[in-house]
Coordinates of C-alpha atoms in Angstrom, one line a residue:
M1 CA 193.0 67.4 242.3
K2 CA 194.4 70.5 244.0
I3 CA 192.4 73.8 243.8
L4 CA 193.0 77.4 244.5
H5 CA 189.8 79.7 245.4
T6 CA 190.1 83.4 245.2
S7 CA 187.8 86.3 244.4
D8 CA 187.0 90.1 244.5
W9 CA 190.4 91.2 242.8
H10 CA 188.4 94.4 241.9
L11 CA 191.1 95.2 239.1
G12 CA 191.1 99.3 238.3
Q13 CA 190.0 100.0 241.7
L14 CA 191.1 103.6 243.3
F15 CA 192.1 103.5 247.1
H16 CA 190.8 107.2 248.3
E17 CA 191.8 108.2 244.8
Y18 CA 195.2 106.6 244.6
D19 CA 195.8 104.2 241.7
R20 CA 196.2 100.5 242.7
T21 CA 197.9 99.1 239.6
F22 CA 201.0 98.3 241.5
E23 CA 199.2 96.5 244.1
H24 CA 197.2 94.4 241.8
Q25 CA 200.3 93.4 239.6
Q26 CA 202.1 92.4 242.8
F27 CA 199.2 90.2 243.8
L28 CA 199.0 88.6 240.3
N29 CA 202.7 87.9 240.3
W30 CA 202.4 86.2 243.6
L31 CA 199.4 84.4 242.7
Q32 CA 201.0 83.2 239.6
A33 CA 204.1 82.1 241.2
A34 CA 201.8 80.2 244.0
L35 CA 199.9 78.3 241.3
V36 CA 203.3 76.7 240.1
T37 CA 204.8 76.3 244.0
E38 CA 201.5 74.7 245.1
E39 CA 200.9 72.5 241.8
I40 CA 197.5 73.8 241.4
E41 CA 195.2 72.0 238.7
V42 CA 192.1 74.3 239.0
L43 CA 191.9 78.1 239.7
L44 CA 188.5 79.3 240.7
V45 CA 187.8 82.9 240.8
S46 CA 184.4 83.8 242.1
G47 CA 183.4 87.2 240.8
D48 CA 184.3 91.0 240.7
V49 CA 187.3 90.6 238.6
F50 CA 187.2 94.1 237.8
D51 CA 186.1 97.1 239.9
I52 CA 183.8 98.6 237.6
S53 CA 181.7 97.5 234.5
N54 CA 183.8 99.2 232.0
P55 CA 187.3 98.8 233.0
S56 CA 190.4 100.6 231.6
A57 CA 192.5 99.2 228.8
A58 CA 195.3 98.8 231.4
S59 CA 193.0 96.7 233.7
I60 CA 191.9 94.6 230.9
R61 CA 195.5 94.1 229.8
M62 CA 196.6 93.2 233.3
F63 CA 193.9 90.4 233.6
Y64 CA 194.6 88.7 230.2
S65 CA 198.3 89.0 230.7
F66 CA 197.8 87.1 234.1
L67 CA 195.7 84.4 232.3
Q68 CA 198.4 84.0 229.3
K69 CA 201.2 83.9 231.9
A70 CA 199.3 81.3 234.4
T71 CA 198.6 78.9 231.6
Q72 CA 202.1 79.4 229.9
D73 CA 203.7 78.3 233.4
N74 CA 201.2 75.6 233.6
P75 CA 199.5 74.3 230.6
A76 CA 197.5 71.6 232.5
L77 CA 195.9 74.5 234.5
Q78 CA 192.2 74.8 234.6
I79 CA 190.7 78.2 235.4
V80 CA 186.9 78.8 236.0
I81 CA 185.7 82.5 236.5
T82 CA 182.4 83.7 237.2
A83 CA 181.2 87.3 237.0
G84 CA 180.3 89.6 240.1
N85 CA 178.0 92.4 240.4
H86 CA 180.8 94.9 239.7
D87 CA 181.7 93.0 236.4
S88 CA 179.9 93.4 232.9
A89 CA 178.8 89.8 232.6
S90 CA 178.5 90.0 228.9
R91 CA 181.6 92.0 228.6
L92 CA 183.7 89.6 230.7
E93 CA 182.7 86.5 228.9
A94 CA 183.0 87.8 225.3
P95 CA 186.2 86.3 224.7
K96 CA 184.8 82.9 226.1
P97 CA 185.2 80.8 222.5
L98 CA 188.9 81.8 222.4
L99 CA 189.8 81.3 226.1
E100 CA 187.9 78.0 226.3
S101 CA 190.8 76.3 223.9
S102 CA 193.4 77.2 226.7
N103 CA 190.9 75.6 229.6
I104 CA 189.9 78.9 230.8
H105 CA 186.0 79.0 231.5
I106 CA 184.2 82.3 231.8
I107 CA 180.6 82.5 232.9
G108 CA 178.9 85.9 233.1
T109 CA 175.3 85.6 232.2
I110 CA 172.6 83.0 232.7
E111 CA 171.5 81.9 229.2
K112 CA 167.8 80.7 228.6
N113 CA 166.5 77.9 226.2
A114 CA 163.8 78.7 223.6
D115 CA 161.0 77.6 226.2
G116 CA 162.4 80.2 228.7
S117 CA 164.0 77.6 230.9
I118 CA 167.7 78.1 232.3
N119 CA 170.3 76.6 230.1
Y120 CA 172.2 74.5 233.0
E121 CA 174.6 72.9 230.5
K122 CA 176.4 76.2 230.2
L123 CA 176.6 76.6 234.1
V124 CA 178.1 73.1 234.7
V125 CA 181.9 73.1 233.9
P126 CA 183.6 69.5 234.0
L127 CA 187.3 69.5 235.5
K128 CA 189.7 66.9 234.4
N129 CA 192.3 65.4 236.5
K130 CA 195.9 64.6 235.7
S131 CA 194.8 61.6 233.7
G132 CA 192.7 63.6 231.5
E133 CA 189.6 61.9 233.1
I134 CA 186.7 64.2 234.4
Q135 CA 186.9 64.1 238.4
T136 CA 184.4 66.9 239.1
F137 CA 181.7 69.2 238.0
C138 CA 181.7 72.7 239.0
L139 CA 178.4 74.7 239.1
A140 CA 180.0 78.1 238.0
I141 CA 177.1 80.4 238.9
P142 CA 177.7 84.1 238.6
F143 CA 176.0 86.9 240.4
L144 CA 172.5 86.5 240.0
R145 CA 170.3 89.4 238.9
T146 CA 166.5 89.7 238.7
G147 CA 165.2 87.6 236.0
D148 CA 168.2 85.2 236.2
Y149 CA 166.8 82.9 238.9
P150 CA 163.5 80.8 238.8
T151 CA 160.3 82.7 239.7
I152 CA 158.7 80.7 243.0
A153 CA 155.0 81.0 242.9
E154 CA 153.8 82.7 246.2
A155 CA 157.5 82.7 247.6
E156 CA 157.7 84.7 250.7
N157 CA 161.3 86.0 249.5
P158 CA 161.5 85.8 245.7
Y159 CA 165.3 86.2 245.6
T160 CA 166.5 83.7 248.2
E161 CA 164.0 81.0 247.2
G162 CA 164.7 81.6 243.5
V163 CA 168.5 81.4 244.2
A164 CA 168.1 78.3 246.1
Q165 CA 165.9 76.7 243.4
L166 CA 168.8 77.5 240.7
Y167 CA 171.4 76.1 242.8
R168 CA 169.2 72.8 243.4
D169 CA 168.3 72.4 239.6
A170 CA 172.0 73.1 238.7
F171 CA 173.1 70.4 241.2
E172 CA 170.2 68.0 240.0
Y173 CA 171.5 68.6 236.4
A174 CA 175.2 67.8 237.2
S175 CA 174.1 64.7 239.2
Q176 CA 172.5 63.2 236.1
H177 CA 175.6 63.7 234.1
K178 CA 178.2 62.5 236.8
H179 CA 179.4 58.8 237.5
A180 CA 179.7 57.3 241.1
H181 CA 183.2 58.3 241.6
Q182 CA 182.8 61.9 240.3
T183 CA 182.0 64.9 242.8
I184 CA 180.6 68.2 242.3
I185 CA 181.6 71.8 243.7
A186 CA 180.1 75.0 243.2
M187 CA 180.8 78.8 242.8
G188 CA 178.6 82.0 243.9
H189 CA 178.7 85.6 244.3
M190 CA 176.1 86.8 246.9
H191 CA 175.7 87.6 250.3
T192 CA 175.0 85.0 252.8
Q193 CA 173.2 84.6 255.9
Q194 CA 175.6 85.3 259.1
A195 CA 178.3 86.6 256.9
E196 CA 180.7 89.1 258.8
I197 CA 181.0 92.1 256.7
S198 CA 183.7 94.9 256.6
E199 CA 183.5 98.5 256.5
M200 CA 183.5 98.4 252.6
D201 CA 181.1 95.7 252.3
T202 CA 178.6 98.1 253.8
A203 CA 178.6 100.2 250.8
E204 CA 177.0 97.4 248.9
R205 CA 173.8 97.5 251.2
K206 CA 171.6 98.1 248.0
I207 CA 172.9 94.7 246.5
M208 CA 173.2 92.7 249.6
G209 CA 170.5 94.0 251.9
G210 CA 168.5 91.7 254.4
V211 CA 166.2 90.3 252.0
E212 CA 168.9 89.1 249.8
C213 CA 171.1 87.1 252.1
V214 CA 171.2 83.3 251.2
A215 CA 171.3 80.6 253.8
A216 CA 173.7 78.0 253.6
N217 CA 171.3 75.4 253.4
A218 CA 170.3 76.7 250.0
F219 CA 173.5 74.6 248.9
D220 CA 173.2 70.9 248.5
E221 CA 174.7 69.2 251.4
N222 CA 176.4 66.8 248.8
L223 CA 178.4 69.7 247.2
K224 CA 182.2 69.0 248.4
Y225 CA 183.0 72.5 248.3
V226 CA 181.3 76.1 247.7
A227 CA 183.6 78.7 246.6
L228 CA 181.9 82.2 247.4
G229 CA 182.7 85.8 246.4
H230 CA 181.4 89.2 247.2
I231 CA 182.3 89.6 251.0
H232 CA 185.6 91.0 251.4
K233 CA 186.5 89.1 254.5
A234 CA 187.5 85.5 254.3
Q235 CA 185.3 83.3 256.4
R236 CA 183.3 80.0 256.6
I237 CA 179.6 80.1 256.5
G238 CA 177.0 78.2 258.6
G239 CA 179.9 76.6 260.6
K240 CA 180.7 74.7 257.3
E241 CA 184.5 74.2 256.5
H242 CA 183.4 73.6 252.8
I243 CA 181.5 76.7 252.2
R244 CA 183.7 79.7 252.2
Y245 CA 184.5 83.2 251.1
S246 CA 188.2 83.7 250.2
G247 CA 188.0 87.6 250.6
S248 CA 189.7 90.3 248.7
P249 CA 193.4 89.9 248.0
L250 CA 193.9 93.7 248.8
P251 CA 192.5 95.6 251.9
M252 CA 189.7 97.7 250.7
S253 CA 189.1 99.7 253.7
F254 CA 191.3 101.1 256.9
S255 CA 189.2 98.6 259.1
E256 CA 191.1 96.1 257.4
R257 CA 194.5 97.4 258.6
N258 CA 195.4 94.3 260.6
Y259 CA 193.7 91.8 258.5
K260 CA 195.4 88.9 256.7
H261 CA 194.2 88.8 253.2
Q262 CA 194.4 85.1 251.7
V263 CA 193.4 82.5 249.0
I264 CA 192.3 78.9 249.9
V265 CA 193.8 76.1 248.6
F266 CA 192.4 72.3 249.1
E267 CA 192.7 68.9 247.5
L268 CA 189.7 67.2 246.2
E269 CA 189.2 63.6 245.9
E270 CA 185.9 62.0 247.1
E271 CA 186.2 64.5 249.8
I272 CA 188.1 67.7 250.3
K273 CA 191.2 67.5 252.5
H274 CA 194.5 69.4 253.4
L275 CA 192.5 72.8 253.2
K276 CA 194.7 75.7 253.9
M277 CA 195.1 79.6 253.6
L278 CA 197.9 81.1 251.9
E279 CA 198.5 84.6 253.1
I280 CA 198.9 87.4 250.5
P281 CA 202.0 89.5 251.2
V282 CA 201.0 93.2 251.7
S283 CA 202.7 95.6 249.1
I284 CA 201.6 98.8 250.4
P285 CA 200.5 98.9 254.0
L286 CA 197.9 100.8 255.8
L287 CA 198.7 103.5 258.5
R288 CA 196.6 105.0 261.0
V289 CA 198.0 108.0 263.3
P290 CA 197.3 108.0 266.0
L291 CA 195.6 104.7 266.6
N292 CA 192.8 106.4 268.7
P293 CA 191.7 110.2 267.9
H294 CA 193.6 112.8 269.7
P295 CA 193.5 116.6 269.6
L296 CA 194.9 118.3 266.6
E297 CA 197.9 119.8 268.3
D298 CA 198.8 116.1 269.5
V299 CA 198.2 114.7 265.9
I300 CA 200.4 117.3 264.2
A301 CA 203.2 116.4 266.5
A302 CA 202.7 112.9 265.9
L303 CA 202.9 113.4 262.0
H304 CA 206.0 115.3 262.5
Q305 CA 207.4 112.0 263.7
L306 CA 206.7 109.9 260.8
E307 CA 209.6 108.7 258.7
D308 CA 210.9 110.9 256.0
K309 CA 210.5 109.9 252.3
N310 CA 212.9 107.4 250.7
D311 CA 213.4 105.1 247.7
T312 CA 213.5 101.9 249.4
T313 CA 210.3 101.7 251.6
P314 CA 206.7 102.0 249.8
A315 CA 204.9 104.8 251.0
P316 CA 201.9 103.5 253.2
Y317 CA 198.5 104.9 253.0
L318 CA 197.6 107.2 255.9
E319 CA 194.5 107.6 257.7
V320 CA 194.7 110.7 260.2
Q321 CA 192.4 110.6 263.2
V322 CA 191.5 113.8 265.0
L323 CA 189.6 114.7 267.9
L324 CA 187.5 118.0 267.5
A325 CA 185.4 120.3 269.7
E326 CA 184.1 122.1 266.5
P327 CA 184.6 122.1 262.8
E328 CA 188.1 123.0 261.8
P329 CA 188.4 124.8 258.4
G330 CA 192.0 124.6 257.8
L331 CA 192.1 120.8 259.1
R332 CA 193.3 119.5 255.8
H333 CA 195.9 122.1 255.2
K334 CA 197.4 121.8 258.7
V335 CA 197.7 118.0 258.1
E336 CA 199.2 118.3 254.8
T337 CA 201.7 121.0 255.8
A338 CA 202.8 118.5 258.7
L339 CA 203.3 115.7 256.1
L340 CA 205.4 117.5 253.7
G341 CA 208.6 115.4 252.9
K342 CA 207.1 112.3 254.8
N343 CA 206.8 108.9 253.4
V344 CA 203.3 108.4 253.5
R345 CA 200.2 108.7 251.0
L346 CA 197.4 110.8 253.0
A347 CA 194.3 108.9 252.3
R348 CA 191.7 110.1 254.7
I349 CA 191.5 112.6 257.6
Q350 CA 188.8 111.3 260.1
P351 CA 187.3 113.8 262.4
H352 CA 186.1 112.7 265.6
Y353 CA 183.6 114.6 267.9
P354 CA 183.4 114.0 271.8
N355 CA 179.9 113.2 273.3
R356 CA 178.3 112.9 269.8
E357 CA 174.7 111.4 270.1
K358 CA 173.5 108.1 268.4
E359 CA 172.5 108.7 264.8
S360 CA 169.2 107.4 265.7
S361 CA 168.3 110.4 267.8
S362 CA 168.3 112.5 264.7
H363 CA 165.0 111.3 263.4
Y364 CA 162.1 113.4 263.7
S365 CA 158.4 113.0 262.7
Q366 CA 157.0 114.5 259.5
E367 CA 154.9 116.9 261.6
L368 CA 157.7 118.1 263.9
L369 CA 159.6 118.8 260.9
N370 CA 156.7 120.6 259.4
E371 CA 156.7 123.0 262.5
L372 CA 160.3 123.8 262.6
Q373 CA 162.0 126.8 260.8
P374 CA 165.1 125.9 258.6
T375 CA 167.3 127.8 261.2
D376 CA 165.8 125.3 263.8
V377 CA 166.8 122.3 261.7
F378 CA 170.3 123.6 261.1
S379 CA 170.9 124.6 264.6
K380 CA 169.7 120.9 265.6
S381 CA 171.7 119.2 263.0
Y382 CA 174.9 121.3 264.0
Q383 CA 174.4 120.4 267.8
L384 CA 174.0 116.7 266.9
K385 CA 177.1 116.4 265.2
Y386 CA 179.4 118.9 266.9
S387 CA 177.9 118.7 270.5
A388 CA 178.0 122.8 270.4
E389 CA 175.9 125.7 269.5
V390 CA 176.2 127.1 266.0
P391 CA 178.6 130.0 266.0
E392 CA 177.1 133.3 265.3
H393 CA 178.8 133.9 261.9
L394 CA 177.7 130.4 260.8
M395 CA 174.1 131.3 261.7
A396 CA 174.1 134.6 259.9
L397 CA 175.4 133.0 256.9
F398 CA 173.0 130.0 257.0
Q399 CA 170.2 132.8 257.3
Q400 CA 171.5 134.9 254.3
T401 CA 171.1 131.7 252.6
V402 CA 167.7 131.1 253.4
N403 CA 166.7 134.7 252.8
E404 CA 168.0 134.5 249.2
V405 CA 166.2 131.3 248.6
G406 CA 163.1 132.8 249.7
N407 CA 163.6 135.7 247.3
V408 CA 164.2 133.5 244.6
E409 CA 161.1 131.6 245.1

């Protein structure tokens, strides 16, 4: 049985306010072709199909068009999709009864039995080989929210221990229904311990903070493969070849400028073999000018050297890095003027200030803050960020604001 693992499509995502429909469609077209070329029998999508819980009609149409074309090109293809934290679990699995007739299984929610126990039958998807026989069972576990996983009495970490228990119980349920020659794989959408995160992943700190990091040993050692989603950088976890994040198909931040996005393909018999990564072609590249921060006049000169607009080369997303000694009110206007007629999409201007102190030094005790005047706080904050004294005209404007607020009170 040949399986392809992918995740974190984030259909409908905007990249610094730029629409990414073209990029997502290019990826889905490539994936559709790869499913045929690689003779894939099972497609696993481990969460975050959409970027927001209420996706646009265009994003929904793109998703279902892909499912229709993928199964049309390969009628025997089995697809298992789980919901991620960005997806609306109930919305994603709403068409489940209709899609299951096409061997498409979508699991978004954790259903409970009348006694409050978890309905593991819904979470275990049997996958058949070319002979029509069940070869493996897939624990299709979506992103787990509070109340989804078992409550462990006196648990030191209710989340991680509850999640681990759910995977143990699901594995036990599947084990009771499988024959000796059949195997079990799993899916998950979570943050695991030791996972290397990217710049974009840090934006999800509230979801995947330290107390919500699941250890690799939460997955039974007899699971043949664990297809993870949530972290946008492809990687294996805990030194295990069979526990992997596939990563996102598109770059999610400029920190991924030189990163190769991919999907994972492997064959499954009694063990996995021939595991490989398929690199996803980049449809719109990321460009950083200059590679390291330079003074504004040098940056403007570099921008003037960029390629002019044309109809043959896709305009890359551009990040401009500028070294500043103090705030530059006209910075964006100067950059945009230099880019007139250039074949780029200005995504971000990143200012850098020399000798900037570490963020930790900006922490003050409550007692000290109570003793400081507003102008003192403003002055210290400005000096911390720009390594310079507040200009007199800015201090005068700030003092005027303070006085006006005081008069209102």
